[in-house]
């Protein structure tokens, strides 16, 4: 069974851009992509710029996303931001389980699972990141690691998962300039879809969009996005410059 999946490109700005710079970048992206509707587009600025970026995106086709969140709606969690707060700022999407969160902030599959459940019940679309490290790939464990991250991340997740996004981001490709070849990426994406089919059913697996992330640039985007199971990209470094980001979006038709 195969189904049309609209491609989706998300820019993960990470801990970059002052409020003013975020406004300038957003203005630039809106200008570059004025009237463009072929691909779903999401901007994920830092928390500090969600409000100004969201205000600029009103009346555009581009949607707002956050890079992380806590799972509780409110409470004594100093320094954290809740799903409801993100909804309050008109976020549609939230990146969860990014490898930098897993590596530097001890986010486990269990935590990611709790966050995915909280996002869905708050009507935020999770972009759940999975991916193996260099050592895991070299020791032949890549597929098993990704299987565990998907199975545990989506364990007992109820409700309609068809609109959620999975991002395959091999850790060795993030910010390193090393990109997975289209063949390597496609092989893992097909594996992910197979796991989704086994655990959540074929119809859900065919609807979930699986993004590739890891040093995507205007020069390599088209080849990656041509693969049958690659439904777009999660873009770090290249999303910080309006023209480069727009070129990647345009490569994803
Ligand atoms: C990311 O961090 O999600 C990412 C893909 O980064 P980069 O594009 O810079 O490799």
XYZ file of C-alpha atoms and ligand atoms in Angstrom:
263
model
C 0.000 0.000 0.000
C 1.395 3.427 -0.744
C -0.150 6.768 -0.060
C 0.590 10.354 -1.012
C 2.467 12.105 1.752
C 3.084 15.837 1.401
C 6.696 16.626 2.118
C 7.497 18.621 5.254
C 10.603 20.676 5.906
C 11.321 21.970 9.417
C 14.084 24.364 10.432
C 15.621 23.631 13.826
C 17.382 26.835 14.812
C 18.729 25.271 18.017
C 20.224 27.834 20.460
C 20.816 30.457 17.782
C 19.498 33.939 16.937
C 18.627 36.900 19.120
C 15.024 38.086 18.961
C 15.974 40.683 16.376
C 17.916 38.168 14.292
C 15.017 35.725 14.495
C 12.685 38.404 13.119
C 15.075 39.146 10.263
C 15.486 35.458 9.397
C 11.722 34.901 9.481
C 11.120 37.943 7.268
C 13.697 36.596 4.838
C 12.146 33.125 4.729
C 8.651 34.556 4.235
C 9.959 36.666 1.341
C 11.830 33.776 -0.256
C 8.871 31.422 -0.025
C 5.997 33.825 -0.645
C 3.085 31.928 -2.170
C 4.883 28.577 -1.973
C 2.472 25.785 -1.063
C 4.072 22.625 -2.459
C 5.664 21.574 0.822
C 4.682 21.942 4.469
C 7.126 24.291 6.197
C 7.851 24.673 9.923
C 10.164 27.066 11.773
C 11.421 26.034 15.225
C 13.139 29.014 16.857
C 14.332 29.046 20.483
C 11.621 29.642 23.111
C 12.671 33.287 23.422
C 11.669 34.014 19.824
C 8.501 31.917 19.529
C 6.241 34.911 20.076
C 7.833 37.246 17.529
C 8.283 34.538 14.918
C 4.701 33.348 15.476
C 3.410 36.896 15.024
C 5.242 37.185 11.697
C 3.880 33.837 10.514
C 0.222 34.761 11.065
C -1.438 34.840 7.638
C 1.379 32.852 6.037
C 1.419 29.183 5.140
C 4.437 28.530 7.374
C 3.805 26.934 10.774
C 5.508 27.410 14.129
C 7.237 24.677 16.141
C 9.183 24.432 19.404
C 12.379 22.485 20.018
C 11.411 20.818 23.289
C 8.867 20.928 26.119
C 8.061 19.473 29.515
C 5.225 16.927 29.724
C 3.210 18.482 32.575
C 0.666 21.227 31.814
C 1.962 23.436 34.680
C 3.654 23.190 38.056
C 6.896 23.518 40.008
C 9.355 22.725 37.205
C 11.717 25.686 37.247
C 13.073 26.537 33.839
C 10.667 24.349 31.913
C 7.977 25.163 29.336
C 4.699 23.233 29.104
C 2.724 21.939 26.116
C -0.105 24.342 26.969
C 2.302 27.276 26.917
C 3.391 26.269 23.435
C -0.221 26.054 22.282
C -0.760 29.474 23.815
C 1.907 30.811 21.426
C 0.234 29.054 18.469
C 2.852 26.346 18.058
C 1.622 23.474 15.885
C 4.689 21.238 16.154
C 7.248 20.270 18.776
C 10.582 18.519 18.259
C 11.006 15.745 20.845
C 13.952 13.494 21.643
C 16.496 15.353 19.518
C 19.871 13.611 19.852
C 21.309 16.717 21.538
C 18.607 16.436 24.214
C 19.295 12.726 24.584
C 23.076 13.245 24.788
C 23.369 16.437 26.880
C 20.167 16.392 28.947
C 19.794 12.676 29.611
C 16.512 12.299 27.759
C 15.650 8.621 27.744
C 13.183 6.769 25.551
C 10.823 6.790 28.537
C 10.974 10.579 28.814
C 10.488 10.949 25.065
C 7.482 8.613 25.312
C 5.944 10.722 28.087
C 6.479 13.877 26.058
C 4.986 12.357 22.901
C 1.849 11.441 24.867
C 1.639 14.947 26.352
C 2.097 16.573 22.941
C -0.639 14.508 21.319
C -3.083 15.092 24.144
C -2.410 18.857 23.859
C -2.923 18.775 20.067
C 0.688 19.503 19.260
C 2.219 17.461 16.449
C 5.335 15.684 17.708
C 8.442 15.490 15.540
C 10.026 12.514 17.297
C 13.745 12.191 16.554
C 15.565 8.884 16.380
C 19.012 7.882 15.150
C 22.132 5.939 15.920
C 25.607 7.143 16.866
C 28.716 6.503 14.777
C 29.842 3.717 17.116
C 26.421 2.075 16.960
C 26.450 2.137 13.154
C 30.002 0.817 12.979
C 29.144 -2.073 15.265
C 26.120 -3.033 13.148
C 23.521 -1.968 15.715
C 21.955 0.965 13.855
C 18.678 -0.753 12.961
C 18.211 -2.227 16.442
C 18.828 1.118 18.135
C 16.328 2.861 15.904
C 13.812 0.041 16.441
C 14.117 0.470 20.212
C 13.739 4.250 20.005
C 10.591 3.936 17.882
C 9.011 1.120 19.887
C 9.735 2.735 23.264
C 9.038 6.296 22.127
C 5.591 5.265 20.872
C 4.792 2.677 23.542
C 1.093 2.861 24.545
C 0.657 6.091 22.628
C -3.023 6.314 21.859
C -5.066 8.432 19.531
C -4.506 9.239 15.924
C -0.815 9.017 15.120
C -1.242 9.549 11.400
C -0.227 13.202 11.496
C 2.825 12.778 13.701
C 6.319 13.063 12.269
C 9.328 10.848 12.846
C 12.741 12.363 12.076
C 15.575 9.964 11.309
C 18.734 11.814 12.289
C 21.890 9.714 12.389
C 23.907 11.342 15.176
C 27.115 11.064 13.125
C 25.567 13.256 10.429
C 24.285 16.096 12.635
C 26.301 19.267 12.275
C 29.289 17.294 10.989
C 28.974 17.908 7.268
C 28.638 14.132 6.806
C 25.319 13.224 5.232
C 23.882 9.733 4.985
C 23.872 8.722 1.327
C 20.375 8.619 -0.170
C 20.611 4.800 -0.168
C 21.618 4.542 3.501
C 18.898 6.999 4.488
C 16.230 5.249 2.382
C 17.137 1.870 3.873
C 16.637 3.190 7.409
C 13.447 5.045 6.498
C 11.979 1.841 5.017
C 12.988 0.022 8.214
C 11.246 2.691 10.317
C 8.077 2.394 8.230
C 8.153 -1.364 8.693
C 8.423 -0.993 12.491
C 5.550 1.507 12.428
C 3.448 -0.910 10.374
C 4.091 -3.753 12.820
C 3.422 -1.700 15.922
C 0.758 0.793 14.788
C -0.780 -0.759 11.674
C -0.167 -0.363 7.957
C -2.497 2.617 7.430
C -0.792 4.632 10.165
C 2.675 3.664 8.899
C 1.799 4.820 5.392
C 0.519 8.167 6.672
C 3.297 9.101 9.115
C 5.860 11.360 7.485
C 9.484 10.440 8.105
C 11.962 13.305 7.780
C 15.679 12.891 7.241
C 18.031 15.142 9.208
C 21.806 15.447 9.268
C 23.795 18.016 7.273
C 21.086 18.530 4.653
C 22.136 21.368 2.340
C 20.794 22.829 -0.914
C 23.335 20.662 -2.780
C 22.254 17.275 -1.394
C 18.586 17.867 -0.566
C 16.965 16.871 -3.869
C 18.618 13.431 -4.035
C 17.588 12.652 -0.469
C 14.012 13.870 -0.926
C 13.593 11.742 -4.071
C 13.749 8.545 -2.021
C 10.347 6.873 -1.644
C 10.321 6.810 2.166
C 11.930 10.211 2.788
C 9.105 12.662 3.326
C 11.103 15.815 3.965
C 13.839 17.065 6.237
C 14.702 18.421 9.646
C 17.295 21.058 8.916
C 19.768 22.488 11.433
C 22.670 24.622 10.195
C 21.246 25.346 6.747
C 17.986 26.644 8.244
C 19.805 29.654 9.704
C 20.094 31.368 6.335
C 16.925 32.283 4.429
C 18.091 31.519 0.882
C 19.678 28.177 1.809
C 16.563 27.108 3.711
C 14.302 28.172 0.842
C 16.376 26.191 -1.651
C 16.013 23.087 0.507
C 12.254 23.625 0.720
C 12.088 24.015 -3.062
C 14.056 20.778 -3.514
C 11.343 18.839 -1.719
C 8.521 18.870 -4.245
C 19.505 18.851 13.531
O 20.125 19.169 14.520
O 18.305 18.556 13.623
C 20.234 18.817 12.262
C 19.790 18.046 11.319
O 21.367 19.608 12.167
P 22.273 19.849 10.865
O 21.357 20.039 9.686
O 23.075 21.060 11.168
O 23.114 18.618 10.699
